CSV table of C-alpha atoms in Angstrom, one decimal:
chain,number,residue,atom,x,y,z
A,803,MET,CA,-13.9,-7.4,-20.4
A,804,SER,CA,-14.9,-4.5,-18.2
A,805,ALA,CA,-13.0,-1.2,-18.5
A,806,THR,CA,-13.0,-1.1,-14.7
A,807,PRO,CA,-11.4,-4.5,-13.9
A,808,LEU,CA,-10.3,-3.4,-10.4
A,809,LYS,CA,-13.8,-2.4,-9.2
A,810,GLY,CA,-14.1,-3.7,-5.7
A,811,LEU,CA,-10.5,-2.9,-4.6
A,812,ARG,CA,-10.1,-0.1,-2.0
A,813,VAL,CA,-6.9,1.8,-1.9
A,814,VAL,CA,-5.8,4.2,0.9
A,815,GLU,CA,-3.1,6.6,-0.5
A,816,LEU,CA,-0.8,8.3,2.0
A,817,ALA,CA,1.4,9.6,-0.8
A,818,ARG,CA,2.4,13.0,-2.0
A,819,ILE,CA,4.1,14.6,-5.1
A,820,LEU,CA,4.3,12.1,-8.0
A,821,ALA,CA,5.4,8.5,-7.7
A,822,GLY,CA,2.9,7.4,-5.1
A,823,PRO,CA,0.0,9.5,-6.5
A,824,TRP,CA,0.8,8.2,-10.0
A,825,ALA,CA,0.3,4.6,-8.8
A,826,GLY,CA,-2.9,5.6,-7.1
A,827,GLN,CA,-4.3,7.4,-10.2
A,828,THR,CA,-3.4,4.3,-12.3
A,829,LEU,CA,-5.4,2.1,-10.0
A,830,ALA,CA,-8.3,4.5,-9.9
A,831,ASP,CA,-8.4,4.6,-13.7
A,832,LEU,CA,-8.6,0.8,-13.7
A,833,GLY,CA,-11.6,0.9,-11.4
A,834,ALA,CA,-10.3,0.9,-7.8
A,835,GLU,CA,-11.7,3.2,-5.2
A,836,VAL,CA,-8.8,5.4,-4.1
A,837,ILE,CA,-9.0,7.5,-1.0
A,838,LYS,CA,-6.2,10.1,-0.9
A,839,VAL,CA,-5.4,11.0,2.7
A,840,GLU,CA,-3.9,14.5,2.8
A,841,ALA,CA,-2.5,16.7,5.5
A,842,PRO,CA,-4.8,19.5,6.5
A,843,GLU,CA,-3.0,21.9,4.1
A,844,GLY,CA,-3.1,19.4,1.3
A,845,ASP,CA,-0.6,17.7,-1.0
A,846,ASP,CA,2.2,20.1,-1.8
A,847,THR,CA,1.6,19.8,-5.5
A,848,ARG,CA,-1.8,21.5,-5.2
A,849,ARG,CA,0.4,24.7,-5.0
A,850,TRP,CA,3.0,23.8,-7.6
A,851,GLY,CA,2.0,26.4,-10.2
A,852,PRO,CA,1.5,28.3,-12.3
A,853,PRO,CA,-0.4,27.2,-14.3
A,854,PHE,CA,-3.4,26.7,-12.1
A,855,ILE,CA,-6.9,25.3,-12.8
A,856,ASP,CA,-9.7,27.0,-11.0
A,857,ARG,CA,-12.3,24.6,-9.5
A,858,ASP,CA,-15.1,26.1,-7.5
A,859,GLY,CA,-13.1,29.2,-6.9
A,860,THR,CA,-10.0,27.4,-5.7
A,861,PRO,CA,-7.0,27.4,-7.9
A,862,VAL,CA,-5.2,24.1,-8.0
A,863,ALA,CA,-2.0,23.5,-9.9
A,864,ALA,CA,-2.1,21.6,-13.2
A,865,TYR,CA,0.7,19.5,-11.7
A,866,PHE,CA,-1.7,18.1,-9.0
A,867,HIS,CA,-4.3,17.5,-11.7
A,868,SER,CA,-1.8,15.3,-13.7
A,869,ALA,CA,-1.6,12.7,-11.0
A,870,ASN,CA,-4.7,12.7,-8.8
A,871,ARG,CA,-7.7,12.1,-11.1
A,872,GLY,CA,-10.4,9.6,-9.9
A,873,LYS,CA,-9.7,9.9,-6.1
A,874,ARG,CA,-11.6,11.0,-3.1
A,875,SER,CA,-9.8,13.3,-0.6
A,876,VAL,CA,-9.9,13.2,3.2
A,877,THR,CA,-7.7,15.1,5.5
A,878,ALA,CA,-5.9,13.8,8.6
A,879,ASP,CA,-3.1,15.1,10.8
A,880,PHE,CA,-1.0,12.1,11.6
A,881,ARG,CA,0.6,13.9,14.5
A,882,THR,CA,-2.7,13.6,16.5
A,883,PRO,CA,-4.4,10.5,17.9
A,884,GLU,CA,-7.5,11.5,16.0
A,885,GLY,CA,-5.7,11.6,12.7
A,886,GLN,CA,-4.1,8.3,13.3
A,887,ALA,CA,-7.4,6.8,14.3
A,888,LYS,CA,-9.0,8.2,11.1
A,889,VAL,CA,-6.4,6.4,8.9
A,890,ARG,CA,-6.9,3.1,10.8
A,891,ALA,CA,-10.6,3.4,10.3
A,892,LEU,CA,-10.1,3.8,6.6
A,893,LEU,CA,-7.8,0.7,6.6
A,894,ALA,CA,-10.5,-1.5,8.2
A,895,ASP,CA,-11.9,-2.4,4.8
A,896,ALA,CA,-9.0,-1.4,2.6
A,897,ASP,CA,-7.1,-3.8,0.3
A,898,ILE,CA,-4.0,-1.6,-0.4
A,899,LEU,CA,-2.1,1.2,1.3
A,900,ILE,CA,0.4,3.3,-0.7
A,901,GLU,CA,2.8,5.5,1.1
A,902,ASN,CA,6.0,7.4,0.2
A,903,PHE,CA,7.3,8.7,3.5
A,904,LYS,CA,11.0,8.4,4.3
A,905,VAL,CA,12.0,5.0,5.8
A,906,GLY,CA,10.6,4.8,9.3
A,907,GLY,CA,8.7,8.0,8.8
A,908,LEU,CA,5.3,6.5,9.7
A,909,LYS,CA,6.5,4.4,12.7
A,910,LYS,CA,6.1,7.2,15.2
A,911,TYR,CA,2.4,7.4,14.2
A,912,GLY,CA,1.8,3.7,14.4
A,913,LEU,CA,1.1,3.6,10.7
A,914,ASP,CA,4.2,1.6,9.5
A,915,TYR,CA,3.9,-1.9,8.0
A,916,GLN,CA,5.3,-3.7,11.1
A,917,THR,CA,2.7,-2.1,13.3
A,918,LEU,CA,-0.2,-2.6,10.9
A,919,LYS,CA,0.4,-6.1,9.5
A,920,ASP,CA,-1.0,-8.1,12.4
A,921,VAL,CA,-4.0,-5.8,12.7
A,922,PHE,CA,-4.7,-5.9,9.0
A,923,PRO,CA,-3.2,-9.2,7.8
A,924,ARG,CA,-4.7,-9.0,4.3
A,925,LEU,CA,-3.4,-5.4,3.7
A,926,ILE,CA,-1.0,-5.0,0.8
A,927,TYR,CA,1.3,-2.2,2.0
A,928,CYS,CA,3.3,-0.5,-0.7
A,929,SER,CA,6.2,1.7,0.4
A,930,ILE,CA,7.7,4.0,-2.2
A,931,THR,CA,11.0,5.6,-1.3
A,932,GLY,CA,14.1,7.0,-3.0
A,933,PHE,CA,16.4,4.2,-2.1
A,934,GLY,CA,14.4,1.3,-0.6
A,935,GLN,CA,14.0,0.0,2.9
A,936,ASP,CA,17.6,-1.1,3.4
A,937,GLY,CA,21.1,-0.2,2.2
A,938,PRO,CA,23.4,2.7,3.0
A,939,TYR,CA,21.2,5.3,1.4
A,940,ALA,CA,17.9,4.1,2.8
A,941,HIS,CA,17.6,7.1,5.2
A,942,ARG,CA,17.9,9.6,2.3
A,943,ALA,CA,15.0,11.4,0.7
A,944,GLY,CA,14.5,10.6,-3.0
A,945,TYR,CA,14.1,13.2,-5.7
A,946,ASP,CA,13.6,12.4,-9.3
A,947,TYR,CA,16.3,14.8,-10.6
A,948,ILE,CA,18.9,13.3,-8.2
A,949,ILE,CA,17.9,9.8,-9.1
A,950,GLN,CA,18.2,10.6,-12.8
A,951,GLY,CA,21.8,11.5,-12.1
A,952,MET,CA,22.6,8.6,-9.8
A,953,SER,CA,21.1,5.9,-12.0
A,954,GLY,CA,23.2,6.7,-15.0
A,955,LEU,CA,20.3,8.1,-17.0
A,956,MET,CA,21.9,11.6,-17.3
A,957,SER,CA,25.3,10.1,-18.3
A,958,ILE,CA,23.7,9.0,-21.6
A,959,THR,CA,21.3,11.9,-22.1
A,960,GLY,CA,22.2,15.0,-24.0
A,961,PRO,CA,24.9,16.0,-26.6
A,962,ALA,CA,28.4,14.5,-26.2
A,963,GLU,CA,29.8,18.0,-25.5
A,964,GLY,CA,28.6,20.1,-22.6
A,965,GLU,CA,26.8,19.2,-19.4
A,966,PRO,CA,24.6,16.1,-19.0
A,967,HIS,CA,20.9,16.6,-19.5
A,968,ARG,CA,17.9,15.3,-17.5
A,969,VAL,CA,14.8,14.0,-19.2
A,970,GLY,CA,12.2,16.7,-19.5
A,971,VAL,CA,9.6,14.9,-17.3
A,972,ALA,CA,10.1,13.2,-14.0
A,973,VAL,CA,10.6,9.7,-15.5
A,974,THR,CA,12.0,8.0,-12.5
A,975,ASP,CA,8.9,9.0,-10.5
A,976,LEU,CA,6.6,7.9,-13.3
A,977,PHE,CA,8.4,4.5,-13.8
A,978,THR,CA,8.3,3.9,-10.1
A,979,GLY,CA,4.6,4.6,-10.1
A,980,VAL,CA,4.0,2.2,-12.9
A,981,TYR,CA,6.2,-0.5,-11.5
A,982,SER,CA,4.5,-0.1,-8.1
A,983,THR,CA,1.1,-0.7,-9.7
A,984,THR,CA,2.5,-3.9,-11.3
A,985,ALA,CA,3.9,-5.1,-8.0
A,986,ILE,CA,0.7,-4.2,-6.1
A,987,LEU,CA,-1.5,-6.2,-8.5
A,988,ALA,CA,0.9,-9.2,-8.4
A,989,ALA,CA,0.5,-9.1,-4.6
A,990,VAL,CA,-3.3,-9.0,-5.0
A,991,ILE,CA,-3.2,-12.1,-7.1
A,992,GLU,CA,-0.9,-13.8,-4.5
A,993,ARG,CA,-3.2,-12.8,-1.7
A,994,GLY,CA,-6.0,-14.6,-3.6
A,995,ARG,CA,-4.0,-17.8,-3.2
A,996,THR,CA,-2.7,-17.3,0.3
A,997,GLY,CA,-5.1,-15.0,2.0
A,998,LYS,CA,-2.1,-12.9,3.2
A,999,GLY,CA,-1.1,-9.3,2.4
A,1000,ALA,CA,2.5,-8.2,1.7
A,1001,HIS,CA,4.9,-5.4,2.1
A,1002,VAL,CA,5.9,-4.1,-1.4
A,1003,ASP,CA,9.3,-2.2,-1.2
A,1004,MET,CA,9.7,0.1,-4.2
A,1005,ALA,CA,12.7,2.4,-4.7
A,1006,LEU,CA,13.2,5.1,-7.3
A,1007,LEU,CA,16.8,4.2,-7.7
A,1008,ASP,CA,16.0,0.5,-8.3
A,1009,CYS,CA,13.4,1.4,-10.9
A,1010,ALA,CA,15.7,3.9,-12.7
A,1011,VAL,CA,18.6,1.4,-12.8
A,1012,SER,CA,16.3,-1.3,-14.1
A,1013,VAL,CA,15.1,0.8,-17.0
A,1014,MET,CA,18.6,1.4,-18.2
A,1015,ALA,CA,17.9,-1.7,-20.2
A,1016,ASN,CA,20.1,-2.1,-23.3
A,1017,GLN,CA,22.4,0.7,-22.1
A,1018,GLY,CA,23.0,-1.1,-18.8
A,1019,MET,CA,23.6,-4.4,-20.7
A,1020,ASN,CA,26.0,-2.6,-23.1
A,1021,TYR,CA,28.1,-1.8,-20.1
A,1022,LEU,CA,27.8,-5.2,-18.4
A,1023,SER,CA,28.6,-7.1,-21.5
A,1024,SER,CA,31.6,-4.9,-22.7
A,1025,GLY,CA,33.0,-3.3,-19.5
A,1026,HIS,CA,32.8,0.1,-21.2
A,1027,ALA,CA,30.4,2.7,-19.8
A,1028,PRO,CA,28.3,4.2,-22.6
A,1029,GLY,CA,28.4,8.0,-22.9
A,1030,ARG,CA,26.0,10.6,-24.1
A,1031,THR,CA,25.0,10.1,-27.7
A,1032,GLY,CA,22.8,13.1,-28.3
A,1033,ASN,CA,20.2,12.1,-30.8
A,1034,TRP,CA,21.7,9.0,-32.2
A,1035,HIS,CA,21.3,5.4,-31.2
A,1036,PRO,CA,24.3,3.5,-29.7
A,1037,ASN,CA,23.4,0.2,-31.4
A,1038,LEU,CA,21.6,1.2,-34.7
A,1039,VAL,CA,22.6,3.4,-37.7
A,1040,PRO,CA,21.0,5.4,-39.2
A,1041,TYR,CA,18.7,6.0,-36.2
A,1042,GLN,CA,18.7,9.6,-35.2
A,1043,VAL,CA,17.5,13.2,-35.8
A,1044,PHE,CA,18.2,14.5,-39.3
A,1045,GLU,CA,18.0,18.1,-40.5
A,1046,VAL,CA,15.6,19.0,-43.2
A,1047,ALA,CA,14.9,22.3,-45.0
A,1048,ASP,CA,12.4,23.5,-42.5
A,1049,GLY,CA,13.4,21.8,-39.3
A,1050,HIS,CA,14.2,18.3,-38.1
A,1051,ILE,CA,12.7,14.8,-38.2
A,1052,ILE,CA,13.6,11.4,-36.8
A,1053,ILE,CA,14.6,8.5,-39.1
A,1054,ALA,CA,14.9,5.2,-37.4
A,1055,THR,CA,16.0,2.3,-39.6
A,1056,GLY,CA,16.0,-1.0,-37.7
A,1057,ASN,CA,17.2,-3.4,-40.3
A,1058,ASP,CA,19.1,-3.7,-43.6
A,1059,ALA,CA,15.9,-3.6,-45.8
A,1060,GLN,CA,14.8,-0.3,-44.2
A,1061,TYR,CA,18.3,1.1,-44.7
A,1062,HIS,CA,18.3,0.1,-48.4
A,1063,ARG,CA,14.9,1.8,-48.9
A,1064,LEU,CA,16.1,5.0,-47.3
A,1065,CYS,CA,19.2,5.1,-49.6
A,1066,THR,CA,17.0,4.5,-52.6
A,1067,LEU,CA,14.6,7.3,-51.6
A,1068,LEU,CA,17.5,9.7,-51.1
A,1069,GLY,CA,19.2,8.7,-54.3
A,1070,LEU,CA,22.1,7.2,-52.4
A,1071,GLU,CA,22.1,3.7,-54.0
A,1072,ASP,CA,25.9,3.5,-53.9
A,1073,LEU,CA,25.7,3.4,-50.1
A,1074,ILE,CA,23.7,0.2,-50.2
A,1075,THR,CA,26.7,-1.9,-51.5
A,1076,HIS,CA,29.5,0.2,-50.0
A,1077,PRO,CA,31.7,-2.2,-48.0
A,1078,ASP,CA,31.6,0.1,-44.9
A,1079,TYR,CA,27.8,0.1,-44.7
A,1080,ARG,CA,26.7,-3.4,-45.8
A,1081,ASP,CA,25.5,-4.4,-42.4
A,1082,ASN,CA,24.5,-2.6,-39.2
A,1083,ALA,CA,27.8,-3.3,-37.4
A,1084,GLY,CA,29.7,-1.6,-40.2
A,1085,ARG,CA,27.3,1.3,-40.2
A,1086,VAL,CA,27.8,1.7,-36.4
A,1087,ALA,CA,31.6,1.7,-36.9
A,1088,ASN,CA,31.3,4.3,-39.6
A,1089,ARG,CA,28.4,6.4,-38.3
A,1090,ALA,CA,29.9,9.9,-38.9
A,1091,PRO,CA,30.6,9.8,-42.6
A,1092,LEU,CA,27.4,7.8,-43.4
A,1093,CYS,CA,25.1,10.1,-41.5
A,1094,GLU,CA,26.7,13.2,-43.0
A,1095,ALA,CA,26.1,11.8,-46.4
A,1096,ILE,CA,22.5,11.1,-45.5
A,1097,SER,CA,22.1,14.6,-43.9
A,1098,ALA,CA,23.4,16.3,-47.1
A,1099,ARG,CA,20.4,14.8,-48.9
A,1100,THR,CA,17.8,15.3,-46.2
A,1101,ARG,CA,18.5,19.0,-46.1
A,1102,GLY,CA,17.1,19.3,-49.5
A,1103,TRP,CA,13.7,18.0,-48.5
A,1104,THR,CA,10.9,19.7,-46.5
A,1105,LYS,CA,9.7,18.0,-43.4
A,1106,ALA,CA,6.3,17.1,-44.9
A,1107,ALA,CA,7.8,15.8,-48.1
A,1108,LEU,CA,10.4,13.5,-46.5
A,1109,LEU,CA,8.0,12.2,-43.9
A,1110,ALA,CA,5.5,11.4,-46.7
A,1111,GLY,CA,8.3,9.7,-48.8
A,1112,CYS,CA,9.4,7.6,-45.8
A,1113,GLU,CA,5.8,6.6,-45.1
A,1114,ALA,CA,5.3,5.5,-48.7
A,1115,GLN,CA,8.4,3.4,-48.7
A,1116,GLY,CA,8.0,1.8,-45.3
A,1117,ILE,CA,10.9,3.7,-43.7
A,1118,PRO,CA,10.3,4.4,-39.9
A,1119,ALA,CA,10.2,8.2,-39.5
A,1120,GLY,CA,8.4,10.8,-37.5
A,1121,PRO,CA,8.2,14.4,-36.6
A,1122,ILE,CA,9.4,16.1,-33.4
A,1123,ASN,CA,6.1,17.6,-32.1
A,1124,THR,CA,5.6,20.4,-29.6
A,1125,MET,CA,2.8,19.8,-27.1
A,1126,ASP,CA,0.2,21.7,-29.2
A,1127,GLU,CA,1.1,19.6,-32.1
A,1128,VAL,CA,0.8,16.4,-30.0
A,1129,PHE,CA,-2.8,17.1,-29.0
A,1130,ALA,CA,-3.7,18.2,-32.6
A,1131,ASP,CA,-2.2,15.0,-34.0
A,1132,PRO,CA,-5.0,12.9,-35.7
A,1133,GLN,CA,-3.8,9.7,-34.1
A,1134,VAL,CA,-3.7,11.2,-30.6
A,1135,ARG,CA,-7.2,12.6,-31.2
A,1136,ALA,CA,-8.5,9.3,-32.7
A,1137,ARG,CA,-7.3,7.4,-29.6
A,1138,GLY,CA,-9.0,9.9,-27.3
A,1139,MET,CA,-5.9,10.8,-25.3
A,1140,GLU,CA,-7.3,14.2,-24.4
A,1141,LEU,CA,-10.1,14.1,-21.8
A,1142,ASP,CA,-12.9,16.5,-21.4
A,1143,LEU,CA,-13.4,16.8,-17.6
A,1144,GLY,CA,-15.9,19.6,-17.8
A,1145,ALA,CA,-14.1,22.5,-16.3
A,1146,HIS,CA,-10.8,21.5,-17.7
A,1147,ARG,CA,-9.0,19.1,-19.9
A,1148,GLY,CA,-6.9,16.0,-18.9
A,1149,ILE,CA,-4.8,13.2,-20.3
A,1150,ARG,CA,-6.2,9.6,-20.1
A,1151,SER,CA,-4.3,6.6,-19.0
A,1152,PRO,CA,-3.3,4.3,-21.9
A,1153,PHE,CA,-5.4,1.3,-21.1
A,1154,VAL,CA,-8.1,0.1,-23.5
A,1155,PHE,CA,-10.1,-3.1,-22.8
A,1156,ASP,CA,-12.1,-4.6,-25.7
A,1157,GLY,CA,-12.2,-1.2,-27.3
A,1158,GLU,CA,-13.2,0.7,-24.2
A,1159,PRO,CA,-10.7,3.1,-22.6
A,1160,ALA,CA,-10.2,2.7,-18.9
A,1161,VAL,CA,-10.3,6.1,-17.2
A,1162,SER,CA,-12.0,7.4,-14.1
A,1163,ALA,CA,-14.9,9.7,-14.7
A,1164,ARG,CA,-14.0,11.6,-11.4
A,1165,PRO,CA,-11.9,14.7,-11.7
A,1166,VAL,CA,-9.3,15.4,-9.0
A,1167,PRO,CA,-10.8,15.8,-5.6
A,1168,THR,CA,-11.2,19.1,-3.7
A,1169,LEU,CA,-9.2,19.0,-0.5
A,1170,GLY,CA,-11.1,17.1,2.2
A,1171,GLU,CA,-14.2,16.6,0.0
A,1172,ALA,CA,-14.9,13.2,1.6
A,1173,ASP,CA,-14.5,14.3,5.2
A,1174,ASP,CA,-17.7,13.8,7.2
A,1175,GLY,CA,-17.2,16.8,9.5
A,1176,GLN,CA,-16.9,14.5,12.5
A,1177,GLY,CA,-13.4,13.2,12.1
A,1178,GLY,CA,-14.4,10.4,9.8
A,1179,CYS,CA,-14.9,9.8,6.1
A,1180,LEU,CA,-18.1,9.9,4.0
A,1181,PRO,CA,-19.2,6.5,2.7
A,1182,PRO,CA,-17.8,5.5,-0.7
A,1183,SER,CA,-19.6,6.7,-3.9
A,1184,SER,CA,-20.3,3.1,-4.9
A,1185,LEU,CA,-20.4,-0.3,-3.1
A,1186,ARG,CA,-17.8,-3.0,-3.7
A,1187,SER,CA,-18.7,-5.3,-6.6
A,1188,SER,CA,-17.3,-8.2,-4.6
A,1189,PRO,CA,-15.9,-8.6,-1.1
A,1190,PRO,CA,-12.1,-8.2,-0.8
A,1191,GLU,CA,-11.6,-11.9,0.1
A,1192,ASP,CA,-12.8,-12.9,-3.4
A,1193,ILE,CA,-10.0,-10.9,-5.1
């Protein structure tokens, strides 16, 4: 299988910040040609620094680099007839449009789905918003931080005491970008059967609620809203951060056999047969005394020694790495997660097909690099491998 399975698809991205650009970058890494249409001043995140990466004398924020690899950039002012015509010209042979304007935001420019669907009946039009195309909040702008709070994610994140915590990266934006890519490709397959495009309606809040997964089901099945659990798991014990002599590690036992091996390693064999801890339900009910007994032993081990002991005994455990430790990790290095993009480094997408990673060789575009100077767009860097009707 080719590491560029989407070669032949053309994407026009009218998206800014993170969720929409993340979907566009994912499609680019999988081989699609992605044309990023930016306002004359560029995507806001070009200026979201420091840190900045200098390309050809122009500093561009690392934030922008994280989500825009593999694209071509053109500029268009949607407020002008010329800008609107430029976008329509790009759509003439495009398969997919990605936009993340507020609901109705593109209608006044004639670039909304209802206006375009009859002109471009095969176009897959993906709208990414905070709250979706309908409902009482549809008119609101969506921000990852606010969605983390509204979705319940922050209600279960952080220590039990004190204020709720957000996740340290914009996960609702990123999940929405990934889910959008999945939905877009499903629409591509459906178009192959029907010949018709579709309007894909993606909302940050929908995606964030969806990924509440077992925590959401814990509530729906019990009627009790789960709270913040800090670093321990609500359904498994022992499955949390433990203190060691020189820091902390994660131990994550998922079944009785792993728990037994942990007790043996720590010299706590009496806890294997203790009536309070014989099964996971008992361990969950008696979490505090059990984990304190385990912690009393782990504090006598160094991080390296306990991790090695767990590895030898088949006990799931791992370190809590800083970013420098992440990119120095031998597994991360072996998998080639750090990219050499010439003037700077990057992070590859996680796709590998038949042993070959799927990642665009193109760095992030300079602003308007594909403008032809006459109000149009330079021709693509490569021809389609197949006409869009064959996809």
